[in-house]
Coordinates of C-alpha atoms and ligand atoms in Angstrom, one line a residue:
X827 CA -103.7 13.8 80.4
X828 CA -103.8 10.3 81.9
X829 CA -105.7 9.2 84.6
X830 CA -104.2 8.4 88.1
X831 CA -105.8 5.4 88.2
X832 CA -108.3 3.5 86.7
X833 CA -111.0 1.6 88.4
X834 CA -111.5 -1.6 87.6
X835 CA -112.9 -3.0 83.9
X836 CA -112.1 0.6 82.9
X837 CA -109.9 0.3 80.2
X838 CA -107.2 2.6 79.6
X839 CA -106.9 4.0 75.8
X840 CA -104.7 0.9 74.3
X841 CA -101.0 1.7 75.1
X842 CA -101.7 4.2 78.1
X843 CA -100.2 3.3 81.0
X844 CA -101.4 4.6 83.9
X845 CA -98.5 5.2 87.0
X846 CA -101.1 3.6 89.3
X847 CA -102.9 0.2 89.3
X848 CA -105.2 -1.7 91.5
X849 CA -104.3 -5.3 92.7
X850 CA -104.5 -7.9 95.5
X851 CA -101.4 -8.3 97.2
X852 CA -99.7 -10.7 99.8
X853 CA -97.9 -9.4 102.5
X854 CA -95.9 -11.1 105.3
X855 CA -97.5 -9.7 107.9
X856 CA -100.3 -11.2 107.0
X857 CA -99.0 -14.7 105.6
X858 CA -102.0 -17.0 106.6
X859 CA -105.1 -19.0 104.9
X860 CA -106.3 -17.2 101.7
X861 CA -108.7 -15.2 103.2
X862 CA -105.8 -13.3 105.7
X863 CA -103.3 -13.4 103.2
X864 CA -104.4 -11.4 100.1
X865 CA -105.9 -7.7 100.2
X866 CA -106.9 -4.9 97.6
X867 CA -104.3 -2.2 97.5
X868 CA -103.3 0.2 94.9
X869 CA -99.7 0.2 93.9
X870 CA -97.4 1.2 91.3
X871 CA -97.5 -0.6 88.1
X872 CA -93.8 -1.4 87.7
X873 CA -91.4 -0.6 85.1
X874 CA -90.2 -2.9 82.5
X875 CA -86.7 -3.7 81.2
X876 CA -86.1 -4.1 77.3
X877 CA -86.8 -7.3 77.1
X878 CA -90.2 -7.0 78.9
X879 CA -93.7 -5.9 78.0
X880 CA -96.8 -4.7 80.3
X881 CA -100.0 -7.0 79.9
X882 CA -103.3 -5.3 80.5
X883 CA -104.5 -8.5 82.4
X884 CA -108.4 -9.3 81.4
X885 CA -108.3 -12.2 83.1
X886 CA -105.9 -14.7 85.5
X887 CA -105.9 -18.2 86.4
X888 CA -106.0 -19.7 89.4
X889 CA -103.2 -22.3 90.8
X890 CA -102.6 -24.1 94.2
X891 CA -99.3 -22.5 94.1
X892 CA -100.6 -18.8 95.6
X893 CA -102.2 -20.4 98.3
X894 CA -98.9 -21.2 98.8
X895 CA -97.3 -18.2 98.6
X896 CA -99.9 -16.6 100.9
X897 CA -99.4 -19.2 103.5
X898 CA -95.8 -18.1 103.1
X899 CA -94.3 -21.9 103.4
X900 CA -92.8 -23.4 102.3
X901 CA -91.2 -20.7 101.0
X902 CA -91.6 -17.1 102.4
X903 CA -91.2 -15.4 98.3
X904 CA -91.3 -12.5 99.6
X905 CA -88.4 -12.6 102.0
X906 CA -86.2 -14.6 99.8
X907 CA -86.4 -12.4 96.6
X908 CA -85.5 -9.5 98.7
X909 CA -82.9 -11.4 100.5
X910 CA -81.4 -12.4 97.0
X911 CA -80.9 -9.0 95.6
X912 CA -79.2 -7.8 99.0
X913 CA -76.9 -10.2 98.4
X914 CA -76.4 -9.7 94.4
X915 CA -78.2 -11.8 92.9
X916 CA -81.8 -12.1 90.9
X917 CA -84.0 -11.0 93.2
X918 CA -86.9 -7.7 93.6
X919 CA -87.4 -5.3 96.0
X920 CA -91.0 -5.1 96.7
X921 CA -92.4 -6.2 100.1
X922 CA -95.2 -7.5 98.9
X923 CA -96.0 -10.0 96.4
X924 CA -98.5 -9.6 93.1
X925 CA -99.3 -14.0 92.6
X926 CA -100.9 -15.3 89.8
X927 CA -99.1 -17.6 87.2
X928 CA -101.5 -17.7 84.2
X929 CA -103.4 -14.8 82.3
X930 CA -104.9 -13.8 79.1
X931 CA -104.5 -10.3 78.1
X932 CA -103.8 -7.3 75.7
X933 CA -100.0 -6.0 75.4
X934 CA -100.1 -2.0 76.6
X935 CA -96.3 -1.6 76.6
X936 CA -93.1 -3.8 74.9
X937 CA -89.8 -3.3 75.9
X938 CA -87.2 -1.9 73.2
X939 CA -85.8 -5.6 72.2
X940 CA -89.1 -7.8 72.3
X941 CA -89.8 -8.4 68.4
X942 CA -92.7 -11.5 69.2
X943 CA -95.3 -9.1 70.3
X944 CA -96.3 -5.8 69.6
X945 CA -98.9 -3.2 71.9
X946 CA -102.3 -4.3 71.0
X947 CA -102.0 -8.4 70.5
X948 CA -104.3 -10.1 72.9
X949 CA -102.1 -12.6 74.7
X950 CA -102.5 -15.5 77.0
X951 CA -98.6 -15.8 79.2
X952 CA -96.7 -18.6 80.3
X953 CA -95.2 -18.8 83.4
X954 CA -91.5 -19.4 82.6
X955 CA -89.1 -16.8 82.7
X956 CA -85.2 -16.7 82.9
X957 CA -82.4 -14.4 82.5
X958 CA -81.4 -14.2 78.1
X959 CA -78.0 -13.6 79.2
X960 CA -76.9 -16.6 81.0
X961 CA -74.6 -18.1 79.4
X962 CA -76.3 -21.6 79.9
X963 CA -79.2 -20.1 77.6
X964 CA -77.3 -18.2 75.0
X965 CA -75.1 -21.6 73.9
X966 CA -78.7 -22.8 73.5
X967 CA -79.6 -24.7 76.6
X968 CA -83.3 -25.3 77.6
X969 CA -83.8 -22.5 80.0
X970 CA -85.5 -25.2 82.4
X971 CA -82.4 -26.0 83.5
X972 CA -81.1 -22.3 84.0
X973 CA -80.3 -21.4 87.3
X974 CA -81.9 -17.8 86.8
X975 CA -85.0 -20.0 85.6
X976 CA -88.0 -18.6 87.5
X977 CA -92.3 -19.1 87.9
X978 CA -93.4 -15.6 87.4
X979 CA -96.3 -14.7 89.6
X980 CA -95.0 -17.0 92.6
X981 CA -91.3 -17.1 92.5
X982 CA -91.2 -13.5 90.6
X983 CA -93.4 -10.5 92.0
X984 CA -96.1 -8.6 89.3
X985 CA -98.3 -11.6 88.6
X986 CA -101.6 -11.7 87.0
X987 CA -104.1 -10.9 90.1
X988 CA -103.3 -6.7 88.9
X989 CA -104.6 -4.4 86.5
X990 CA -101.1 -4.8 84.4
X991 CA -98.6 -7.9 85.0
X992 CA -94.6 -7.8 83.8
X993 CA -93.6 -10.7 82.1
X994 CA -90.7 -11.0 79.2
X995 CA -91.6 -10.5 75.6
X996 CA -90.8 -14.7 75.2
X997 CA -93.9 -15.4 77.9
X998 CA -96.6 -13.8 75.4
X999 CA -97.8 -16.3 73.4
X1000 CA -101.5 -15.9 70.9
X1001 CA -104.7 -15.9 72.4
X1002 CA -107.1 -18.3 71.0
X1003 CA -109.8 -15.9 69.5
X1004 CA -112.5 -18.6 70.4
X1005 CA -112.2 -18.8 73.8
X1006 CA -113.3 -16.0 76.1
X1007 CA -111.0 -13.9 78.2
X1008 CA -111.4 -16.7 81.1
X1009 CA -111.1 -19.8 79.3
X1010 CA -107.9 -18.8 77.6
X1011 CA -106.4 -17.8 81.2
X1012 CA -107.1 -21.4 82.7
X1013 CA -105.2 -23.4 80.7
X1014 CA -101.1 -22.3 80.2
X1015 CA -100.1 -23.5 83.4
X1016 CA -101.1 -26.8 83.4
X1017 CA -100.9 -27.4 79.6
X1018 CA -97.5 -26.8 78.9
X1019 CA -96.6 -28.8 82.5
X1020 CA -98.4 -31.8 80.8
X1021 CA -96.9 -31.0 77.0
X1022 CA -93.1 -31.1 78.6
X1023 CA -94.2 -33.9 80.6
X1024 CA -95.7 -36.1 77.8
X1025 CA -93.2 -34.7 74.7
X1026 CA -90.1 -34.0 76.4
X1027 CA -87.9 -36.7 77.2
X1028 CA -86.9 -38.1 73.8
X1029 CA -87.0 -41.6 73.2
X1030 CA -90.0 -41.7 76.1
X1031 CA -91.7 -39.1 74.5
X1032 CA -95.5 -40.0 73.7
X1033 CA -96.0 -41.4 70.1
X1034 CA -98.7 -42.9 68.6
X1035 CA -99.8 -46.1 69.6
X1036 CA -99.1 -45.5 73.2
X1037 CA -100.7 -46.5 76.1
X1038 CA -100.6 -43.6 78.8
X1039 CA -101.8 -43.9 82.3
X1040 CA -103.1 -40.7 83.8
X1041 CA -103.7 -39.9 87.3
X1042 CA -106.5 -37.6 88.4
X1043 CA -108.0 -37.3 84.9
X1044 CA -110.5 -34.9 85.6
X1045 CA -108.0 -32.2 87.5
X1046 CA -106.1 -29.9 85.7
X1047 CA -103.0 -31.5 84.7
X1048 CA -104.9 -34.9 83.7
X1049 CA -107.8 -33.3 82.0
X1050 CA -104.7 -31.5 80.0
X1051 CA -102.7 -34.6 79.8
X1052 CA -105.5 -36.7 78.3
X1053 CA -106.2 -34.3 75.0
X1054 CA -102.4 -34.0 74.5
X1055 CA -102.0 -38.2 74.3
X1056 CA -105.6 -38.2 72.2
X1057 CA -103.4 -35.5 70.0
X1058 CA -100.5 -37.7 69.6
X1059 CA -102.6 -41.0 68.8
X1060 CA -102.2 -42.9 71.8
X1061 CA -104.5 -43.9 73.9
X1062 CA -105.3 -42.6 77.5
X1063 CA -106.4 -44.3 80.4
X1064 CA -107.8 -42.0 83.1
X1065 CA -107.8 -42.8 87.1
X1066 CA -110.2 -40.7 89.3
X1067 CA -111.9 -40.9 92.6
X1068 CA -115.6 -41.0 91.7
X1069 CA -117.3 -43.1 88.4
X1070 CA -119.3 -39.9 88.4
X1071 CA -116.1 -38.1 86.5
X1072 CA -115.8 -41.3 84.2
X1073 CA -117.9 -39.6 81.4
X1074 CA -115.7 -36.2 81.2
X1075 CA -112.6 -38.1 81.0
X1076 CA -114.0 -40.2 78.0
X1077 CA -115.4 -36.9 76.6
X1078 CA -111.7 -35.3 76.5
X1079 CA -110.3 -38.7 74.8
X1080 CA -109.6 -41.4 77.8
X1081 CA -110.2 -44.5 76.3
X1082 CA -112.0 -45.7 79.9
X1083 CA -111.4 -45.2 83.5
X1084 CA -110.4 -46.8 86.8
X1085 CA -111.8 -45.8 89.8
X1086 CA -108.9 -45.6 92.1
X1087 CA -111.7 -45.5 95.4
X1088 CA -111.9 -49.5 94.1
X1089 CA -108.0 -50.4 95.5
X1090 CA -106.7 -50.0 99.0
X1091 CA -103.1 -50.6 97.7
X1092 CA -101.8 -47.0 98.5
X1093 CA -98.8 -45.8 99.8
X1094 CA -95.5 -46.5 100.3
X1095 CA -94.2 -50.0 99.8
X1096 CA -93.7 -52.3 102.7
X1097 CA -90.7 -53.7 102.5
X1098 CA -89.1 -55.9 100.8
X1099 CA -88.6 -58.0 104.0
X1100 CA -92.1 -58.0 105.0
X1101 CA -93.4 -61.0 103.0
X1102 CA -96.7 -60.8 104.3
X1103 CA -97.1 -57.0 103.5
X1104 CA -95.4 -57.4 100.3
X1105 CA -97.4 -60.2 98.8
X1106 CA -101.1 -58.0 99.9
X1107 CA -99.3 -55.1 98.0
X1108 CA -98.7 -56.7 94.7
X1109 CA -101.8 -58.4 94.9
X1110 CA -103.3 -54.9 94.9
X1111 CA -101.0 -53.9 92.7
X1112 CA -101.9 -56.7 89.9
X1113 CA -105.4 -55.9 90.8
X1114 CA -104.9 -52.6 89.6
X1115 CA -103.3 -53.7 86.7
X1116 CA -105.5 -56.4 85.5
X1117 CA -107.9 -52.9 85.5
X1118 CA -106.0 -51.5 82.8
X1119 CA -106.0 -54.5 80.8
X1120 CA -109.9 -54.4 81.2
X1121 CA -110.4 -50.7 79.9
X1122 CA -107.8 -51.2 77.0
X1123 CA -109.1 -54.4 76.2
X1124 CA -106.0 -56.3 75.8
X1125 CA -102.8 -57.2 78.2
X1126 CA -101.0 -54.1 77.6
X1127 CA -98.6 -52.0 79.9
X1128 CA -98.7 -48.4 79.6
X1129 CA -95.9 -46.9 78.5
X1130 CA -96.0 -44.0 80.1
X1131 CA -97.1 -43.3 83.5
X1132 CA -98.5 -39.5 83.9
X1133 CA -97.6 -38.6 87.8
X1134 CA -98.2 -36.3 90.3
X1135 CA -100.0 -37.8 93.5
X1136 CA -96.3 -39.0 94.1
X1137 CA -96.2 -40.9 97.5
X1138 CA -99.2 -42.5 97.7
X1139 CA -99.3 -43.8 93.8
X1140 CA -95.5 -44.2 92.8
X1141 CA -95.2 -47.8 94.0
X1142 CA -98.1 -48.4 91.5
X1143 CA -96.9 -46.1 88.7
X1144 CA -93.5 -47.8 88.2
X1145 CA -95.3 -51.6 88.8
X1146 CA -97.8 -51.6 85.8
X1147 CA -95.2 -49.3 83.6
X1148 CA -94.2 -51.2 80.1
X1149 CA -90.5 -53.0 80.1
X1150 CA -88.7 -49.6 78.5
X1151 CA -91.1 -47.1 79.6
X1152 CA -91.5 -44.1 81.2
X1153 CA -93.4 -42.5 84.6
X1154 CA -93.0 -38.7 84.2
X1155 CA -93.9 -37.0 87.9
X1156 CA -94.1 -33.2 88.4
X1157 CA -95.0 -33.2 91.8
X1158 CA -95.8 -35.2 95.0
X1159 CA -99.2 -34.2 96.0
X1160 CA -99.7 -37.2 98.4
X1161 CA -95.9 -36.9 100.0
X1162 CA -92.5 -36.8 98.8
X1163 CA -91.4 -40.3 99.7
X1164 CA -91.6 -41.7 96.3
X1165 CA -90.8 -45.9 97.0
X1166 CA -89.2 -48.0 94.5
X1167 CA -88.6 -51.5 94.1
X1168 CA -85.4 -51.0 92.4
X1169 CA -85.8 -54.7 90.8
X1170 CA -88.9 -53.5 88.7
X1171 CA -86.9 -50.4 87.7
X1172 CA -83.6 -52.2 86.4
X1173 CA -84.7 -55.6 85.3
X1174 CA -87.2 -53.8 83.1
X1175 CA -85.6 -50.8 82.2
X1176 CA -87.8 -47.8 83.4
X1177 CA -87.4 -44.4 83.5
X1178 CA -88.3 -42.4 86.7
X1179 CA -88.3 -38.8 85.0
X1180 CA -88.9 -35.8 86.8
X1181 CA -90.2 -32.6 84.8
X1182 CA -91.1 -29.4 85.7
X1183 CA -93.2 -26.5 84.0
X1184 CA -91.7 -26.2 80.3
X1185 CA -89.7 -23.6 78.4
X1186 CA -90.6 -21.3 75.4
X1187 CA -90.8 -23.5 72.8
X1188 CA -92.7 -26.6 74.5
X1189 CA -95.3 -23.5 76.0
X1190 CA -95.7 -22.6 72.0
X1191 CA -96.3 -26.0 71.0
X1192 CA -99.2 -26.8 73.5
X1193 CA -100.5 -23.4 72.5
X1194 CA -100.7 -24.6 69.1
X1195 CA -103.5 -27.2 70.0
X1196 CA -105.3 -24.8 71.8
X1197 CA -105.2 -22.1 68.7
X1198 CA -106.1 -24.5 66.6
X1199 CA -109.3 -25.5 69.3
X1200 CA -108.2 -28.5 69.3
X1201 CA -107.2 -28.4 73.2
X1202 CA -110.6 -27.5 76.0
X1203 CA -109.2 -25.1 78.5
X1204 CA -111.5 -27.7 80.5
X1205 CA -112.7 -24.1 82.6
X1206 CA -114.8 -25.2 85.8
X1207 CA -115.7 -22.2 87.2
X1208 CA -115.2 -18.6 86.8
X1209 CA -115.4 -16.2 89.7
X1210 CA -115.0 -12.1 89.8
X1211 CA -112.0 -10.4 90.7
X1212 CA -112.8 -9.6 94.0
X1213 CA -113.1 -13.2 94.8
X1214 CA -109.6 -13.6 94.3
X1215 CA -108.9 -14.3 98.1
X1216 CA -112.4 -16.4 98.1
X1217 CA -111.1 -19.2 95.0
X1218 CA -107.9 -19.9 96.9
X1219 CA -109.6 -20.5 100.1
X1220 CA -111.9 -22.7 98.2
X1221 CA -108.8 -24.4 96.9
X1222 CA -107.1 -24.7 100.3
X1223 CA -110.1 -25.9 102.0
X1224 CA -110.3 -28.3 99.1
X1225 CA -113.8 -27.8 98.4
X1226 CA -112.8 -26.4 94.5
X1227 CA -114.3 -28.3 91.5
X1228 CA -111.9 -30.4 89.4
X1229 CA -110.7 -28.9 86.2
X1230 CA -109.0 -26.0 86.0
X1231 CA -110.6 -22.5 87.5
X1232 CA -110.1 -18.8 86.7
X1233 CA -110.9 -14.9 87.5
X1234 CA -111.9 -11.8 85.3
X1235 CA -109.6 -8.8 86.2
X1236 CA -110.4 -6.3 83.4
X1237 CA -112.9 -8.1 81.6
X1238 CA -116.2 -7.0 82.4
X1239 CA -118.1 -9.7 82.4
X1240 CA -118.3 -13.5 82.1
X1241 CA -118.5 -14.7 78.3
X1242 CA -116.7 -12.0 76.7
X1243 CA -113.4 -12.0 74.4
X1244 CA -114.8 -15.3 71.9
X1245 CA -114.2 -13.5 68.9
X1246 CA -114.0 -16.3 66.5
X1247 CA -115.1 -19.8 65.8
X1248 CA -112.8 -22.7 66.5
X1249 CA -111.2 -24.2 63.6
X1250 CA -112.7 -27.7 64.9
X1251 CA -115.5 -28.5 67.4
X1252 CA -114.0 -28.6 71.4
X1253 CA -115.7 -31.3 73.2
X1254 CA -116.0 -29.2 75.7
X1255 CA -117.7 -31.7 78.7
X1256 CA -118.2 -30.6 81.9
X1257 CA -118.2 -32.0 85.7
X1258 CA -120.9 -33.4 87.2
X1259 CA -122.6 -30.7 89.5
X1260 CA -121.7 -30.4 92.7
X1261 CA -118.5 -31.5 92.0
X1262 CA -115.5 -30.8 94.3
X1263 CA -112.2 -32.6 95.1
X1264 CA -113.2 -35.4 97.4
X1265 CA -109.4 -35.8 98.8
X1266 CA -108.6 -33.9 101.6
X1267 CA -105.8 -32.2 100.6
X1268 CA -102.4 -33.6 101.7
X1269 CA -99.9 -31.0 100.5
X1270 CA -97.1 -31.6 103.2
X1271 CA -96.9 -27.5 103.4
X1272 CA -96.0 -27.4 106.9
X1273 CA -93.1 -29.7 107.1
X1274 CA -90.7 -27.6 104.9
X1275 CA -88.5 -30.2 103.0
X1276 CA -84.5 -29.1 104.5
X1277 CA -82.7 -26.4 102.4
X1278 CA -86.0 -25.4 101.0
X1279 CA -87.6 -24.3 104.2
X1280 CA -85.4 -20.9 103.8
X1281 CA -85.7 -17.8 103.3
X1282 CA -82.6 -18.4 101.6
Ligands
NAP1775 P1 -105.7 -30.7 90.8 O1 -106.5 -30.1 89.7 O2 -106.0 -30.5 92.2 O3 -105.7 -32.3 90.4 C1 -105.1 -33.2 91.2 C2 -105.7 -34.5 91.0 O4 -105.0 -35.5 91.7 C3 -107.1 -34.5 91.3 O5 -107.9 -34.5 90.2 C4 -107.3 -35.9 92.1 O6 -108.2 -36.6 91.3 C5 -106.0 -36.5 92.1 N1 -105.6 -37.0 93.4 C6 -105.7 -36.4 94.6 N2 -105.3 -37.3 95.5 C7 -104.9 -38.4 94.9 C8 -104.4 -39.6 95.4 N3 -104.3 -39.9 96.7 N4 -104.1 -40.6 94.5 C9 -104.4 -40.4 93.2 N5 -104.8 -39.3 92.7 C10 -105.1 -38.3 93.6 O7 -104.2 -30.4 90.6 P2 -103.3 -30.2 89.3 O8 -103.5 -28.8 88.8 O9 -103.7 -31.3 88.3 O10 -101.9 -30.4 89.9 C11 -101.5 -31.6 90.4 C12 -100.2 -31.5 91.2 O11 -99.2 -31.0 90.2 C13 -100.2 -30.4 92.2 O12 -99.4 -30.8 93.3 C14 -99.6 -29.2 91.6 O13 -99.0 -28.3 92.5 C15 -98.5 -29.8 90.7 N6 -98.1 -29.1 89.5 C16 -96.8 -29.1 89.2 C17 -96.4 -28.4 88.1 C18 -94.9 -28.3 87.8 O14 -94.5 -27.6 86.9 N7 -94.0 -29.0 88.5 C19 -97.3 -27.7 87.3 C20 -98.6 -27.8 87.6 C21 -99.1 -28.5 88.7 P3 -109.2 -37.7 91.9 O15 -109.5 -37.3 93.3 O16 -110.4 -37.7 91.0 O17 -108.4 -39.0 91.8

């Protein structure tokens, strides 16, 4: 008969599921700093619909986005997801939340209509799901642009910091055989955000011969973002804080580096008005480009800017952009007010293109490069599953290394689950010792943007 329960790193027999599972949940009576926020409980493992399947979950990445959700702003997930199903629409009943947006993991249980995966295939899972029947997605729209579109493990409950996570059949891509359990669970996240970002816009898309700007090479969207250009045959130029991060960059394909610690430039623009303060800013601002120049070797503008800082680098971003080209930004680390000199932008045609996440297909395709080990999961550090709470704090106390950083859940051990040899050597560099983000960090979390500071 099955157990009740398992403990921890005792597997179940492949394909038993047992009712009961142990996990670290977020509850809003306890919405606070990391450390507040999450706690062990056992619950349920949940059901799944037919197009879903149960993951055993060996191992779960880590990403700013559940310090977030336990903070419970700007968005209180918990509240909103049960206020949407009182009202009819897609929404869950739990009052708690299960976070965690990125695993690796064996299938236990598939629902009657998924056909990609079957119980047994060692998985990692991307974090995009959406409703098959919206119209929108059945006449072959990308599901990004659903309105049932959804982050699992932050907007959706049953994420991967559990024994077992729901996620829809489409979610399960292959695990890379050469990784281990923890490598393969860092990187899904943050290399499909960067694989949309850099392939996704059509004519802007990255293509040989490119020149891409990259901010924060060495965290985990640029350390991504870097091998994906190297892929394409362009050529990367990496910004970080330190020179001490100058050699990973180069080791994952940047061309050279810019020290962004060398320009006091930042921020919004002063306006146009301001002569004074104009004329200091683009003398910064040709300072910083004349630095590109330097690392490429020649008077080239990239043509694509990779964003993210937002406020404090947008001004920047859309200066040195090529005539034609593109800055792609997925968030606004620095601050939402991105500044534009709207004469740059029109007289020499750029494209300010937002992106988020990716769907199916784009996920598949960065998986690709990783299966093939020709994409470094660029893992920092590893921690145990009961340090769960202890990684986030690290995170929102900003004293987290750069790269990308994960947890074992049902893997035993550190090391385990590389199987196989990679098809082609990884460079696999790592961080200087010691290293942690030097920024403080300047998410605007408790200023909720209107309309978005809702439970609603
Ligand atoms: P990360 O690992 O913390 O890296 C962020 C990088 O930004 C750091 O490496 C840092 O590098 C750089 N940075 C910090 N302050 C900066 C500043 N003032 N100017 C220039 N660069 C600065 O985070 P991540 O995982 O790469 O994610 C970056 C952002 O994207 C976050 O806001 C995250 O929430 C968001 N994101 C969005 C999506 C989406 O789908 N929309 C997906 C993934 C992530 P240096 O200090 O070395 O410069």
């Amino acid at each position: 008969m099955a157990k009740e329960l398992y403990e921890l790193g005792e597997m179940p027999p492949l394909g038993e599921v047992p009712p009961t599972m142990h996990a670290w949940l977020i509850r809003p009576e306890r919405f606070g700093p990391p450390m507040q926020a999450f706690q062990q409980e056992v619950v349920e493992v949940p059901a799944i619909a037919d197009d879903e399947v149960l993951v055993y979950v060996m191992a779960a990445g880590i990403n700013y986005n559940n310090v977030w959700a336990g903070l419970g702003v700007p968005v209180d997930v918990i509240g909103a997801r049960n206020k949407a199903l009182a009202r009819g629409d897609q929404g869950e009943p739990e009052p708690f939340h299960i976070g965690g947006s990125d695993a690796s993991g064996i299938v236990y249980k598939v629902g009657k209509d998924v056909t990609n995966v079957k119980v047994g295939d060692e998985v990692v899972i991307h974090c995009g799901r959406w409703d098959r029947n919206d119209p929108w997605v059945t006449e072959g729209g990308d599901p990004m642009y659903s309105s049932t579109y959804r982050i699992w493990g932050y907007e959706t409950n049953w994420g991967s910091f559990a024994q077992f996570t729901r996620v829809q059949g489409q979610q399960c891509m292959p695990r890379p055989k050469h990784l281990t359990w923890e490598e393969s669970a860092a990187y899904t996240l943050v290399g499909a955000t960067a694989w949309r970002m850099l392939h996704g816009w059509g004519v802007n898309s990255v293509k040989e011969g490119d020149v891409v700007l990259v901010w924060g090479g060495a965290g985990g969207l640029g350390s991504m973002a870097i091998q994906i250009v190297k892929e394409a045959g362009a050529t990367p130029v990496a910004v970080v804080s330190d020179e001490d991060k100058f050699e990973y960059c180069m080791a994952l394909g940047a061309k050279g580096c810019i020290n962004r610690k060398d320009f006091d430039h930042w921020g919004m623009l002063p306006h146009w008005k301001d002569t004074e303060g104009y004329g200091e800013w683009v003398k910064g601002v040709r300072t910083f480009g004349a630095a590109i120049w330097d690392v490429l070797g020649e008077k080239r503008a990239p043509n694509i800017v990779f964003e993210h800082p937002g406020e404090t680098t947008i001004p920047t971003s859309i200066f040195v952009c090529d005539t034609g080209g593109m800055v792609v930004v997925c968030a606004g680390t620095t601050g939402y007010n991105a500044t534009v000199d709207l004469r740059y932008l029109w007289m020499r045609q750029k494209r300010l293109q937002g992106s988020h996440f990716a769907n199916d297909v784009q996920a598949n395709e960065m998986n690709q490069l990783a299966l093939d080990g020709r994409l470094d999961p660029c893992l920092s550090q590893a921690f145990p599953y009961d340090q769960i709470p202890d990684v986030h704090q690290l995170m929102y106390e900003n004293k987290h290394p750069h790269g990308n950083m994960a947890v074992l859940v049902g893997a035993t051990e550190f090391g385990l689950g590389a199987d196989a040899e990679p098809t082609s050597a990884l460079p696999h560099p790592t961080l200087p010792p010691g290293d942690v983000h030097t920024t403080p960090h300047p998410y605007p979390m408790s200023e909720p943007l209107p309309g978005i500071g809702t439970t609603d």
